[in-house]
Coordinates of N, CA, C and O in Angstrom, one line a residue:
X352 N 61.5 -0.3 41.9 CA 60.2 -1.0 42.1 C 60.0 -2.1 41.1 O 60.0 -1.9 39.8
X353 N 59.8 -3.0 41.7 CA 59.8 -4.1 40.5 C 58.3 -4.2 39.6 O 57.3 -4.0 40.1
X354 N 58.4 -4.4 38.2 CA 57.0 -4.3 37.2 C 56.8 -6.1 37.6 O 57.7 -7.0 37.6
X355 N 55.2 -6.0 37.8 CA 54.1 -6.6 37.7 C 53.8 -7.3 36.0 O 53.0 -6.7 35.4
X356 N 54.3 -8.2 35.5 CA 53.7 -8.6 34.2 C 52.4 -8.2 33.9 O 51.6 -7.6 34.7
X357 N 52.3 -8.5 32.8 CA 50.6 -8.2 32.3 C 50.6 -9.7 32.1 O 51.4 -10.4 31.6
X358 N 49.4 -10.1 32.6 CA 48.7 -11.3 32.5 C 48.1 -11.4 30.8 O 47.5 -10.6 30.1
X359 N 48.5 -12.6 30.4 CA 48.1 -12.6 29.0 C 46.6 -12.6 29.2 O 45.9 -11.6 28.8
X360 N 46.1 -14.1 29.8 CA 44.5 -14.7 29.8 C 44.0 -13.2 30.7 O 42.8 -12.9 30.5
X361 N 44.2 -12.8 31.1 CA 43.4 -11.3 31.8 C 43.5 -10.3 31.3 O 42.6 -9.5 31.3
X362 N 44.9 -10.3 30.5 CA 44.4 -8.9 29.1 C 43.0 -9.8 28.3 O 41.9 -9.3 28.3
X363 N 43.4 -11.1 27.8 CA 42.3 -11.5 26.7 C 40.6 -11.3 27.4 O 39.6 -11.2 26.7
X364 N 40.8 -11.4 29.3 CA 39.6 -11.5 29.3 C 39.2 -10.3 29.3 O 38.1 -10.3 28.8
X365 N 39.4 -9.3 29.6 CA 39.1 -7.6 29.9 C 38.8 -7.1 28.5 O 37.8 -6.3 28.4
X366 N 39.6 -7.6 27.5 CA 39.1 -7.4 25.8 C 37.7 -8.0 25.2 O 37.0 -7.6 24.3
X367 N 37.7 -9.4 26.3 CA 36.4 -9.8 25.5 C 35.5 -9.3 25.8 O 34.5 -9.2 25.1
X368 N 35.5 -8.8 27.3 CA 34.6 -8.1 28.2 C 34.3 -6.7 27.8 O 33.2 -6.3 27.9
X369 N 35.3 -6.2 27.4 CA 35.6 -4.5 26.8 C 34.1 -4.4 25.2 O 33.5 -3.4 24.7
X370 N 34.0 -5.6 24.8 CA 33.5 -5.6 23.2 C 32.4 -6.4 23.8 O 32.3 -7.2 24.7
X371 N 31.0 -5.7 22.7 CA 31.2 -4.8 21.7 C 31.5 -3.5 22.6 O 31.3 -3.6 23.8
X372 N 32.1 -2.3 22.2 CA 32.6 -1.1 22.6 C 32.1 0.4 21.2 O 32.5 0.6 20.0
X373 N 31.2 1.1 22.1 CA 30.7 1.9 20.9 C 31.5 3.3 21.0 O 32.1 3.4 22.0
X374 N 31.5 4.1 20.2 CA 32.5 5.2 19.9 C 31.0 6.3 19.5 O 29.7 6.3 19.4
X375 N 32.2 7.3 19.4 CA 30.6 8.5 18.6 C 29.9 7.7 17.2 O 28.7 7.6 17.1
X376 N 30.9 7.3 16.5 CA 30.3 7.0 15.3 C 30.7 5.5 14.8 O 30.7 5.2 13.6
X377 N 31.2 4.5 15.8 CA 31.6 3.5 15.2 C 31.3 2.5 16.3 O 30.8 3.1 17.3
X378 N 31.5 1.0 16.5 CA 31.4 -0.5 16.7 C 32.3 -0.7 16.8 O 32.8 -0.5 15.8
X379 N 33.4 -1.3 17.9 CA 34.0 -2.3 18.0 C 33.8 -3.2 19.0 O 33.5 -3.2 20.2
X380 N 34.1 -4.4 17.6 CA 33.2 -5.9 18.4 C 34.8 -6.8 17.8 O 35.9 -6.5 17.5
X381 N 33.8 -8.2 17.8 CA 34.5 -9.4 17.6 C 34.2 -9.6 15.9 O 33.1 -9.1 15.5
X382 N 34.9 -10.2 15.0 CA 34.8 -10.4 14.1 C 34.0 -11.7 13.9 O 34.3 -12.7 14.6
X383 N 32.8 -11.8 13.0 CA 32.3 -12.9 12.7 C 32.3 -12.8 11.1 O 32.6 -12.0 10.2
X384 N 31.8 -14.9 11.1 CA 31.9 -15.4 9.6 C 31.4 -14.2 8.3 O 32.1 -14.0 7.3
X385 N 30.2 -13.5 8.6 CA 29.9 -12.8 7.3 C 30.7 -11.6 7.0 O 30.5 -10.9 6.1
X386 N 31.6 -11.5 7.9 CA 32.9 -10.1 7.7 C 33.8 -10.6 6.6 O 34.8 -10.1 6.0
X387 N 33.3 -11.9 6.3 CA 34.7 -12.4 5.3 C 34.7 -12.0 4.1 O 35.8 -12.2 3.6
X388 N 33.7 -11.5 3.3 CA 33.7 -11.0 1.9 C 34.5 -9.6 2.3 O 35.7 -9.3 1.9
X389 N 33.7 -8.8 3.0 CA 34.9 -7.1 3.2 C 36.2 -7.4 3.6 O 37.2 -6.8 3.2
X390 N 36.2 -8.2 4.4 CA 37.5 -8.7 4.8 C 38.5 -8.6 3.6 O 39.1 -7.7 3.0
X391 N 38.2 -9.9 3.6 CA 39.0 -10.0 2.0 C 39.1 -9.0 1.3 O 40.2 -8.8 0.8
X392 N 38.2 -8.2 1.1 CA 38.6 -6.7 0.2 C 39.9 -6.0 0.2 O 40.9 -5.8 -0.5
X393 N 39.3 -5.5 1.7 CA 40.5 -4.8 1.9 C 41.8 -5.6 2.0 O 42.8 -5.2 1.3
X394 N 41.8 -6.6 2.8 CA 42.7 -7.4 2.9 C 43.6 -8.0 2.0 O 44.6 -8.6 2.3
X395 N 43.0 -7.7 0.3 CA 43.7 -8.2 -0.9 C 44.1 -7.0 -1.5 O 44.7 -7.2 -2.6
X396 N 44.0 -5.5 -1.0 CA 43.7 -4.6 -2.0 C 45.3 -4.2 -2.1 O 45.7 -3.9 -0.9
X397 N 46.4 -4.0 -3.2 CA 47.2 -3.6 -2.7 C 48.1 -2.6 -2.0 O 49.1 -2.8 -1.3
X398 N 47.3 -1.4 -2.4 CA 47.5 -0.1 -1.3 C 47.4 -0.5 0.1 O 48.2 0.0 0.9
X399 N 46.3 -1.3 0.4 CA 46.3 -1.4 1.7 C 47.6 -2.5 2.3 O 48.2 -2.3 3.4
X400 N 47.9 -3.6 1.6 CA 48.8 -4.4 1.9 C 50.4 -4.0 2.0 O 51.2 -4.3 2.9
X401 N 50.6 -3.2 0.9 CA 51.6 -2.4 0.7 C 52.4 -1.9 2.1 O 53.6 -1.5 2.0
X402 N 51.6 -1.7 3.3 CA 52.0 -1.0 4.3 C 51.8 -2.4 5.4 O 52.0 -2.4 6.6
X403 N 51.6 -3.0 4.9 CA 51.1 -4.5 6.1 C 52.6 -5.4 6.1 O 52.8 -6.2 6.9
X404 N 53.8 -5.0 5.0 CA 54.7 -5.5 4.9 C 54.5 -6.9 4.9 O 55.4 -7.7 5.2
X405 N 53.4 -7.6 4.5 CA 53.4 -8.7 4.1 C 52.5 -8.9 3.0 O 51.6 -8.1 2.7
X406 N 52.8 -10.2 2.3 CA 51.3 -10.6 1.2 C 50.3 -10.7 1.6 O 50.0 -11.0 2.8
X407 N 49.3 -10.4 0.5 CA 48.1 -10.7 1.2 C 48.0 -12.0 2.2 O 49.0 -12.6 2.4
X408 N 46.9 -12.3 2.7 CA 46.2 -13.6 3.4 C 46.0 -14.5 2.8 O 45.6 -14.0 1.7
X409 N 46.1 -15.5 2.7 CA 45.6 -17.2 2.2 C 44.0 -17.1 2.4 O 43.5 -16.4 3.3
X410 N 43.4 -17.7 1.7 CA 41.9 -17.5 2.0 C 41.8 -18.3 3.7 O 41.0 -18.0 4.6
X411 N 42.7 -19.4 3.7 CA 42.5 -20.1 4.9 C 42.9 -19.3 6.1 O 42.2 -19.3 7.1
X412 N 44.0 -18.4 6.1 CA 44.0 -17.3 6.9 C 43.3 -16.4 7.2 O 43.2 -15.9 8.3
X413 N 42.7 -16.0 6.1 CA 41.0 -14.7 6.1 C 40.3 -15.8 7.0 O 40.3 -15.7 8.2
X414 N 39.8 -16.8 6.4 CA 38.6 -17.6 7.3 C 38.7 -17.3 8.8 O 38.0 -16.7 9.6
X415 N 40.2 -18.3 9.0 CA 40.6 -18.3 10.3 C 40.5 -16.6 11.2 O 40.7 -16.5 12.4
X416 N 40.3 -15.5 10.4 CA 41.1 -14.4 10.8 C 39.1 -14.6 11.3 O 38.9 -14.9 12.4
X417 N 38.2 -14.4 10.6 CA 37.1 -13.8 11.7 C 36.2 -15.1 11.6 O 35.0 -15.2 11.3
X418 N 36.8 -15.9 12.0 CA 35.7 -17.2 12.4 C 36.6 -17.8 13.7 O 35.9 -18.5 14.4
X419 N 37.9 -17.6 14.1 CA 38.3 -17.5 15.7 C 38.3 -17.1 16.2 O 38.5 -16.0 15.8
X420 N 38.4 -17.2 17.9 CA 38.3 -16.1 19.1 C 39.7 -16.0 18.9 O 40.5 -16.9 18.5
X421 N 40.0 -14.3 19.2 CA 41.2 -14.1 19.4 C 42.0 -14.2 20.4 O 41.5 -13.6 21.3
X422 N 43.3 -14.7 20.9 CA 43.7 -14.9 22.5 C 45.1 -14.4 22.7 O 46.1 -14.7 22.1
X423 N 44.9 -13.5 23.8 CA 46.6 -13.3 23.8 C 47.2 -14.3 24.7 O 46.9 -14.4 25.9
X424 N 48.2 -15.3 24.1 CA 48.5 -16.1 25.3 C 50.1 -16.3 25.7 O 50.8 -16.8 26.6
X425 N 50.4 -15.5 24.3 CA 52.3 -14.9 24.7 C 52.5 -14.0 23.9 O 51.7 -13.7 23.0
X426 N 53.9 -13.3 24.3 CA 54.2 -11.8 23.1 C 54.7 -12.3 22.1 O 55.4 -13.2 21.9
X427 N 54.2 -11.6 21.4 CA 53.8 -11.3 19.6 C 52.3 -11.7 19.4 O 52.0 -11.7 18.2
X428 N 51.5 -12.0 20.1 CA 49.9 -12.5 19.7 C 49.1 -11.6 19.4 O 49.5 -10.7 20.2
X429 N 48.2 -11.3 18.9 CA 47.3 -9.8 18.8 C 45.8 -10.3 18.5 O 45.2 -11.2 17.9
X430 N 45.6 -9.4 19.0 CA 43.5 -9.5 19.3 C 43.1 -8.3 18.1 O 43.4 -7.1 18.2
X431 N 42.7 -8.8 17.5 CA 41.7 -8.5 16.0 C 40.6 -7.7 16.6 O 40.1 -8.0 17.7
X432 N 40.2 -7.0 16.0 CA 38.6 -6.1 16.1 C 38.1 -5.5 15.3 O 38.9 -4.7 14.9
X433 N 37.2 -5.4 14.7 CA 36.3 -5.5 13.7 C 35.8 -4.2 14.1 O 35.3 -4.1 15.2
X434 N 35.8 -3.0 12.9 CA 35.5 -1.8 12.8 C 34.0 -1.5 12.2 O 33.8 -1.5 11.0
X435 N 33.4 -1.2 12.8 CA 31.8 -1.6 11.7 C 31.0 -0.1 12.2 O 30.6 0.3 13.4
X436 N 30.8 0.5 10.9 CA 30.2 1.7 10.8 C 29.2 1.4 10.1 O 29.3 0.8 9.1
X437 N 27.9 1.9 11.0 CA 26.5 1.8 10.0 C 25.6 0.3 9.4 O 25.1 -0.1 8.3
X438 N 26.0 -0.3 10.8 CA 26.5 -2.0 10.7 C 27.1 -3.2 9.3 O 26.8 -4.3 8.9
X439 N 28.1 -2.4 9.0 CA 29.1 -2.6 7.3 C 30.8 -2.3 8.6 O 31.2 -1.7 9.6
X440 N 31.2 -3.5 7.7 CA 32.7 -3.8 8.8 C 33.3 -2.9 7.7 O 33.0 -3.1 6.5
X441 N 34.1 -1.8 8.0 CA 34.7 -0.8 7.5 C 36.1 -0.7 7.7 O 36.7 0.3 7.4
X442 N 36.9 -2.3 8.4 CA 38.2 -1.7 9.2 C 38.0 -2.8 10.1 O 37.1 -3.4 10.6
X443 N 39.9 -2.7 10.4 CA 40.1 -3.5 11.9 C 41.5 -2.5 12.6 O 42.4 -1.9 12.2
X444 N 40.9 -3.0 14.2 CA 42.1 -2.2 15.0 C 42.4 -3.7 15.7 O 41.8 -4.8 15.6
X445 N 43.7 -3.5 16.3 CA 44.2 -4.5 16.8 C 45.2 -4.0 18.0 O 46.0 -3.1 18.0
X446 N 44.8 -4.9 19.1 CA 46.0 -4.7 19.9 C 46.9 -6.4 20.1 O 46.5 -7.5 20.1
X447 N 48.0 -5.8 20.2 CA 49.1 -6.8 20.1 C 49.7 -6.7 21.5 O 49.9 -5.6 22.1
X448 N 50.1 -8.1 22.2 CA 51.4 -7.6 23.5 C 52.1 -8.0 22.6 O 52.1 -9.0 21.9
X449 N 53.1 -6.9 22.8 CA 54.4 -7.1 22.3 C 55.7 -7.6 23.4 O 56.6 -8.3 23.0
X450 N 55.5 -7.1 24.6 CA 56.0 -7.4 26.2 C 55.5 -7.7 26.8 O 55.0 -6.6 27.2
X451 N 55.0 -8.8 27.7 CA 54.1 -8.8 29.1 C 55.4 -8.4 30.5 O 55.5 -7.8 31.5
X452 N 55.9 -8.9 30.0 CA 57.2 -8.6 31.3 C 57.2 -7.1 31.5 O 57.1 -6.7 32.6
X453 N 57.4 -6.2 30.3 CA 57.7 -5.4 30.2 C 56.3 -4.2 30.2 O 56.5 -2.9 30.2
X454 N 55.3 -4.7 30.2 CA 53.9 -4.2 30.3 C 53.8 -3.3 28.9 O 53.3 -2.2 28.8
X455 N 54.4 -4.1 27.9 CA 54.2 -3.4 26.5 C 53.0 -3.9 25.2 O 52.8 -5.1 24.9
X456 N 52.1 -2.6 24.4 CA 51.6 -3.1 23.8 C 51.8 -2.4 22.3 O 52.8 -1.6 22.1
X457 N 51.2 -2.7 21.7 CA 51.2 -2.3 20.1 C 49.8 -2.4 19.5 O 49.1 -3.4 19.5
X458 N 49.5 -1.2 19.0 CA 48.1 -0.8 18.6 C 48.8 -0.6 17.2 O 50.0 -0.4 17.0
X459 N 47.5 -0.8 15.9 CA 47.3 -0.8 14.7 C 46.0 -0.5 14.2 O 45.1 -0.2 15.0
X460 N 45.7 -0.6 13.0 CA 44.4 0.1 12.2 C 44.6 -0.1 10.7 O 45.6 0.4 10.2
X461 N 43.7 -0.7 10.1 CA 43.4 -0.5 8.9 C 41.4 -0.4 8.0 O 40.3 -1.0 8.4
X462 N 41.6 0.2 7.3 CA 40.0 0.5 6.8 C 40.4 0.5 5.6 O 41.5 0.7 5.1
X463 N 39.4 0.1 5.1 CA 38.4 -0.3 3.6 C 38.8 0.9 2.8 O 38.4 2.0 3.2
X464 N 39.8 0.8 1.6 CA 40.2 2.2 0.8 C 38.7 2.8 1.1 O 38.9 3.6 2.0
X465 N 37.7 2.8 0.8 CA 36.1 3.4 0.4 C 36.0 4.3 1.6 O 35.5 5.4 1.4
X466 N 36.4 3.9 3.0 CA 36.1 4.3 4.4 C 37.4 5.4 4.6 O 37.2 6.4 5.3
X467 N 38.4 5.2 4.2 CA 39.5 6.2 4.4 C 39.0 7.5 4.2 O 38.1 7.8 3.4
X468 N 39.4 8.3 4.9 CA 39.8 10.0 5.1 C 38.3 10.2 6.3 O 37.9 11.3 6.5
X469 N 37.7 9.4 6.8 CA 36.5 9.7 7.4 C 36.3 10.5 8.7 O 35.3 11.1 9.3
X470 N 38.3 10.0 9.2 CA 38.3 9.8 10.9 C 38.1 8.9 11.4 O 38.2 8.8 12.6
X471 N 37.6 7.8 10.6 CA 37.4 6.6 11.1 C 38.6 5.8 12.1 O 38.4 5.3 13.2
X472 N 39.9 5.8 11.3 CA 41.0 5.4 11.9 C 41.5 5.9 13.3 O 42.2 5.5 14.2
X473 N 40.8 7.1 13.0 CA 41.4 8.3 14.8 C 40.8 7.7 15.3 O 41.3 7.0 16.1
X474 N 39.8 7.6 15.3 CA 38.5 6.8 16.5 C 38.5 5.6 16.8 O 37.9 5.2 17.8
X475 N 39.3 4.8 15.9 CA 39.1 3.3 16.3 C 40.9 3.3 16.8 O 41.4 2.3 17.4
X476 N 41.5 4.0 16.5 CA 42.7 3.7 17.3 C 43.0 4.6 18.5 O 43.8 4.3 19.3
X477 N 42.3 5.7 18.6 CA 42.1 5.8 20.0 C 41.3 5.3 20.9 O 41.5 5.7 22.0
X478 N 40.1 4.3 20.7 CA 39.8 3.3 21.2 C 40.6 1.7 21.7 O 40.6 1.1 22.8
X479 N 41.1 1.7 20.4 CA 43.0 0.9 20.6 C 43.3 0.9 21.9 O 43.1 0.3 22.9
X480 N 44.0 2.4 21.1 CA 44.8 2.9 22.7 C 44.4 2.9 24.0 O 45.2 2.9 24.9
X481 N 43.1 2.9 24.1 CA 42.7 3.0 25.4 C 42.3 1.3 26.2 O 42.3 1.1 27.4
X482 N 41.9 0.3 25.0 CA 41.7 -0.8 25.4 C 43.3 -1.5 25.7 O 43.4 -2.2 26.6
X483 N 44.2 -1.3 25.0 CA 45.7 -1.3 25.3 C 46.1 -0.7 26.8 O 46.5 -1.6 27.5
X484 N 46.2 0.2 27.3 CA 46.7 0.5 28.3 C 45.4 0.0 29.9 O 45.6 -0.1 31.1
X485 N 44.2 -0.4 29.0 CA 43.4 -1.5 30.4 C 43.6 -2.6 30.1 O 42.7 -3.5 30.2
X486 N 44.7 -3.0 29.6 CA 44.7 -4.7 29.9 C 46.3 -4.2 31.0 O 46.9 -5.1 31.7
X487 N 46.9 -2.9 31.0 CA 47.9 -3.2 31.8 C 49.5 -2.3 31.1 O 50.5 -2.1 31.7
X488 N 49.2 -2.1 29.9 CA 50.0 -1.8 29.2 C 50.7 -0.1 29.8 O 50.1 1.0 30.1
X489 N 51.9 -0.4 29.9 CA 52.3 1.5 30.2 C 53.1 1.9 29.3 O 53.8 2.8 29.7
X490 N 53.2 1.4 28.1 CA 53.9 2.0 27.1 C 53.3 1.1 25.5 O 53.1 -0.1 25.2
X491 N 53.2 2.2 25.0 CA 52.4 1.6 23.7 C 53.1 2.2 22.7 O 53.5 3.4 22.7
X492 N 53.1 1.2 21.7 CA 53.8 1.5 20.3 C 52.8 1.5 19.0 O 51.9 0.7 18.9
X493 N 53.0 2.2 18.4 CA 52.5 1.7 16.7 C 53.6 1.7 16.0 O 54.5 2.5 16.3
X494 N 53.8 0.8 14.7 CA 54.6 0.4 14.0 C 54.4 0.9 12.6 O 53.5 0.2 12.0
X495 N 55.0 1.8 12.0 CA 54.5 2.0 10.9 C 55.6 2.1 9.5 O 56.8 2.3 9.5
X496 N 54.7 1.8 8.4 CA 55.7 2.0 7.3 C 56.2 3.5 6.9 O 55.4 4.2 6.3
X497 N 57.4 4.1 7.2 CA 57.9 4.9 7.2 C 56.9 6.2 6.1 O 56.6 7.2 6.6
X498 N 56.7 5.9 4.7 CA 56.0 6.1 3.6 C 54.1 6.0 3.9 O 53.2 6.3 3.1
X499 N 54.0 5.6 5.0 CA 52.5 5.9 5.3 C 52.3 7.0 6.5 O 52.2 6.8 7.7
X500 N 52.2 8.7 5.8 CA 51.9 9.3 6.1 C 50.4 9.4 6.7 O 50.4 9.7 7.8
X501 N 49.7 9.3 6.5 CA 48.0 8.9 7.5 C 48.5 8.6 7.7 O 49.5 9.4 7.6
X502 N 48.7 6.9 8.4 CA 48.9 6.6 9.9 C 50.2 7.4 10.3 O 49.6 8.3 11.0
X503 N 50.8 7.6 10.4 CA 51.6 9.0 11.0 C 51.2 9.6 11.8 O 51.6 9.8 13.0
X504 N 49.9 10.3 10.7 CA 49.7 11.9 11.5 C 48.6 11.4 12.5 O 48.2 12.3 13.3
X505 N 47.9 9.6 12.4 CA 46.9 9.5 13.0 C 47.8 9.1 14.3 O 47.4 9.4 15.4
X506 N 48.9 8.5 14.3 CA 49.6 8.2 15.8 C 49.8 9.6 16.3 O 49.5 9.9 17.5
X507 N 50.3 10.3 15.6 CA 50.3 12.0 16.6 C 49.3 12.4 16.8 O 49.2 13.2 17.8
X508 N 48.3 12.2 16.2 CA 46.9 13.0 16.8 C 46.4 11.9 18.0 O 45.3 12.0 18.6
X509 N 47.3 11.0 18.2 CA 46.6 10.3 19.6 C 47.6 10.6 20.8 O 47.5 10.2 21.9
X510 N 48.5 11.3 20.2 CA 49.5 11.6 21.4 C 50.7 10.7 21.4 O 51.4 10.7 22.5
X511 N 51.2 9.7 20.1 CA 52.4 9.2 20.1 C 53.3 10.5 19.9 O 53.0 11.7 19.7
X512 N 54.4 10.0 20.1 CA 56.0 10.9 19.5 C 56.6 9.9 18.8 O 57.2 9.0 19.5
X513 N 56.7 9.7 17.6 CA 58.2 9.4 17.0 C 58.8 9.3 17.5 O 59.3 10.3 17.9
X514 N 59.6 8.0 18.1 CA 60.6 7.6 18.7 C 61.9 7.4 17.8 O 63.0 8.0 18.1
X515 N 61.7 6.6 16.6 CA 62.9 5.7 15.8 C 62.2 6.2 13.9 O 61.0 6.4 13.5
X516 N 63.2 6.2 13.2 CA 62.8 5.8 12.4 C 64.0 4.8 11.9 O 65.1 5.0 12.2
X517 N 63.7 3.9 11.2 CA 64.6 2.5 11.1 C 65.1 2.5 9.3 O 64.6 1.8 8.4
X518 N 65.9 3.2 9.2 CA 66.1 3.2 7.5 C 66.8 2.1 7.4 O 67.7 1.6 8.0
X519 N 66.0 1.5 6.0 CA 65.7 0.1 4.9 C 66.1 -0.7 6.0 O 67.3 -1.2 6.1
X520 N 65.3 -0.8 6.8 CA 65.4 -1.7 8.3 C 64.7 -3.3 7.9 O 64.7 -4.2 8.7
X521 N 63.9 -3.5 6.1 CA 63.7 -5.1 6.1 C 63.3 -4.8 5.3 O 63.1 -3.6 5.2
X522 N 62.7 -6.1 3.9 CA 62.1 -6.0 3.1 C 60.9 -6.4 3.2 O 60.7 -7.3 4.1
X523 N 59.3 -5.5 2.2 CA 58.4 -5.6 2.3 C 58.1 -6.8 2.2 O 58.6 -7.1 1.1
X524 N 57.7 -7.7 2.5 CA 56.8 -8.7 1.8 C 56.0 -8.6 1.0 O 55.8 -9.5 0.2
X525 N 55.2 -7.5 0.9 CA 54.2 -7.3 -0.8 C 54.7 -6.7 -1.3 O 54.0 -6.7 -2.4
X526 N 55.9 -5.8 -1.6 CA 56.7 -5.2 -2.7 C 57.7 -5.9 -2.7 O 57.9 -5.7 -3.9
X527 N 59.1 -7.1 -2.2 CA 59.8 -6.8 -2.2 C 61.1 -5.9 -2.3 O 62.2 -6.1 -2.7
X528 N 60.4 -4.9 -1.8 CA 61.5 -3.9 -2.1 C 62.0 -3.7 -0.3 O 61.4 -4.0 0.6
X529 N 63.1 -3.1 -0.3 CA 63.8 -2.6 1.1 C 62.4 -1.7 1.6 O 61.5 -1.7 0.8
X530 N 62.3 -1.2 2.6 CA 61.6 -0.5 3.3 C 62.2 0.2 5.1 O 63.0 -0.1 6.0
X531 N 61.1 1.3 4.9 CA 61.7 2.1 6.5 C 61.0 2.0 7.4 O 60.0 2.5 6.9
X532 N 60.6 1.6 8.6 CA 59.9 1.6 9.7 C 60.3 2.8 10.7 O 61.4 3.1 11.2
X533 N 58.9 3.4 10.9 CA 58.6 4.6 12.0 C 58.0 3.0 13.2 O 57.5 2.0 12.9
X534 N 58.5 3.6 14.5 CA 58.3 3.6 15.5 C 57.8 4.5 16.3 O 58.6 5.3 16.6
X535 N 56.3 4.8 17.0 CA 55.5 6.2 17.6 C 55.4 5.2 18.8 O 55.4 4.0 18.6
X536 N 55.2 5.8 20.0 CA 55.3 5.7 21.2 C 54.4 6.6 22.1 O 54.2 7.7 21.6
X537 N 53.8 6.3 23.2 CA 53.0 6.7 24.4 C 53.4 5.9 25.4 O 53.5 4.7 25.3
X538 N 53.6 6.7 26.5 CA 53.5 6.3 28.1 C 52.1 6.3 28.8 O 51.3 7.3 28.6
X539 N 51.7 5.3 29.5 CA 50.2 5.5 29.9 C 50.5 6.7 31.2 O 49.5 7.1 31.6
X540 N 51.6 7.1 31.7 CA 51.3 8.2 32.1 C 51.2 9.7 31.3 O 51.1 10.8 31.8
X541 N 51.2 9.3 30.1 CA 51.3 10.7 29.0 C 50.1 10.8 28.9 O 49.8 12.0 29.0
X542 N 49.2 10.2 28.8 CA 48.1 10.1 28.1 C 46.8 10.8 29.0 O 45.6 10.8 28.6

């Protein structure tokens, strides 16, 4: 049976349409200008970067990161969302197409050291996950740094499996040091 692409501009529009999107205890919306001071926090902090496998953001990248609409319009592009508990941005989830051919996506999460251990991250990435498999997606990935236990146990508590793990598979960009990449996986018929 032949797969149907996932339309980029029709995932982007079902996302914009999807947001704001409220949870038991959390907000996900669009990122705007006054997210940029928290932004930046987290965004500079090294523990948090450490697992982002890259350097921090350029201030011109922060700006750009919550003062543009986000658009998926080929794979590798990812839609930004803004985590906001108690109206204070606490975090971002993101979904990425990683395949349209292939009807593949890639969900992520990060929060504010201050907001960690809350459950915040289970909630906003099983919201992820679920805004990922309605743009079309039937197989979803998260990517993780081997050494980030949280996000681990937060992809098994949404129903990924461990697919790969990738030993000293690239070097960090904020450590350079070698590093291991976990690969966790869901079928939108698992789910």
């Amino acid at each position: 049976m032949p797969v149907e692409p996932i339309d980029p501009a029709a995932a982007t529009a079902a996302l914009d349409a999807a947001l704001p999107l409220r949870t038991d205890r959390l907000v996900l919306r669009a990122f705007v200008p006054h997210d940029l001071d928290p932004f930046r926090a987290y965004q500079s902090d090294p523990g948090t970067v450490r697992y982002l496998w890259r350097p921090p953001l350029t201030e011109q990248q922060l700006v750009a990161r919550v003062s543009e609409a986000p658009v998926l319009a080929k794979d590798g592009d990812a839609y930004g969302i803004a985590i906001e508990h108690a109206g204070a941005l606490v975090g971002e989830t993101v979904v990425k197409l990683t395949d349209a051919a292939a009807r593949q996506a890639e969900i992520g999460w990060i929060l504010a050291p201050e907001h960690r251990g809350k459950g915040y991250a289970l909630e906003a990435g099983r919201a992820a996950l679920d805004l990922a498999l309605a743009i079309g997606a039937h197989r979803v990935t998260a990517v993780l740094d081997h050494e980030n236990e949280a996000s681990a146990r937060i992809a098994e508590r949404l129903g990924m499996r461990r697919e790969a793990l990738l030993v000293d598979d690239g070097v960090n960009g904020a450590t350079g040091e070698l590093g291991s990449t976990e690969i966790w996986a869901i079928l939108a018929r698992e789910r």
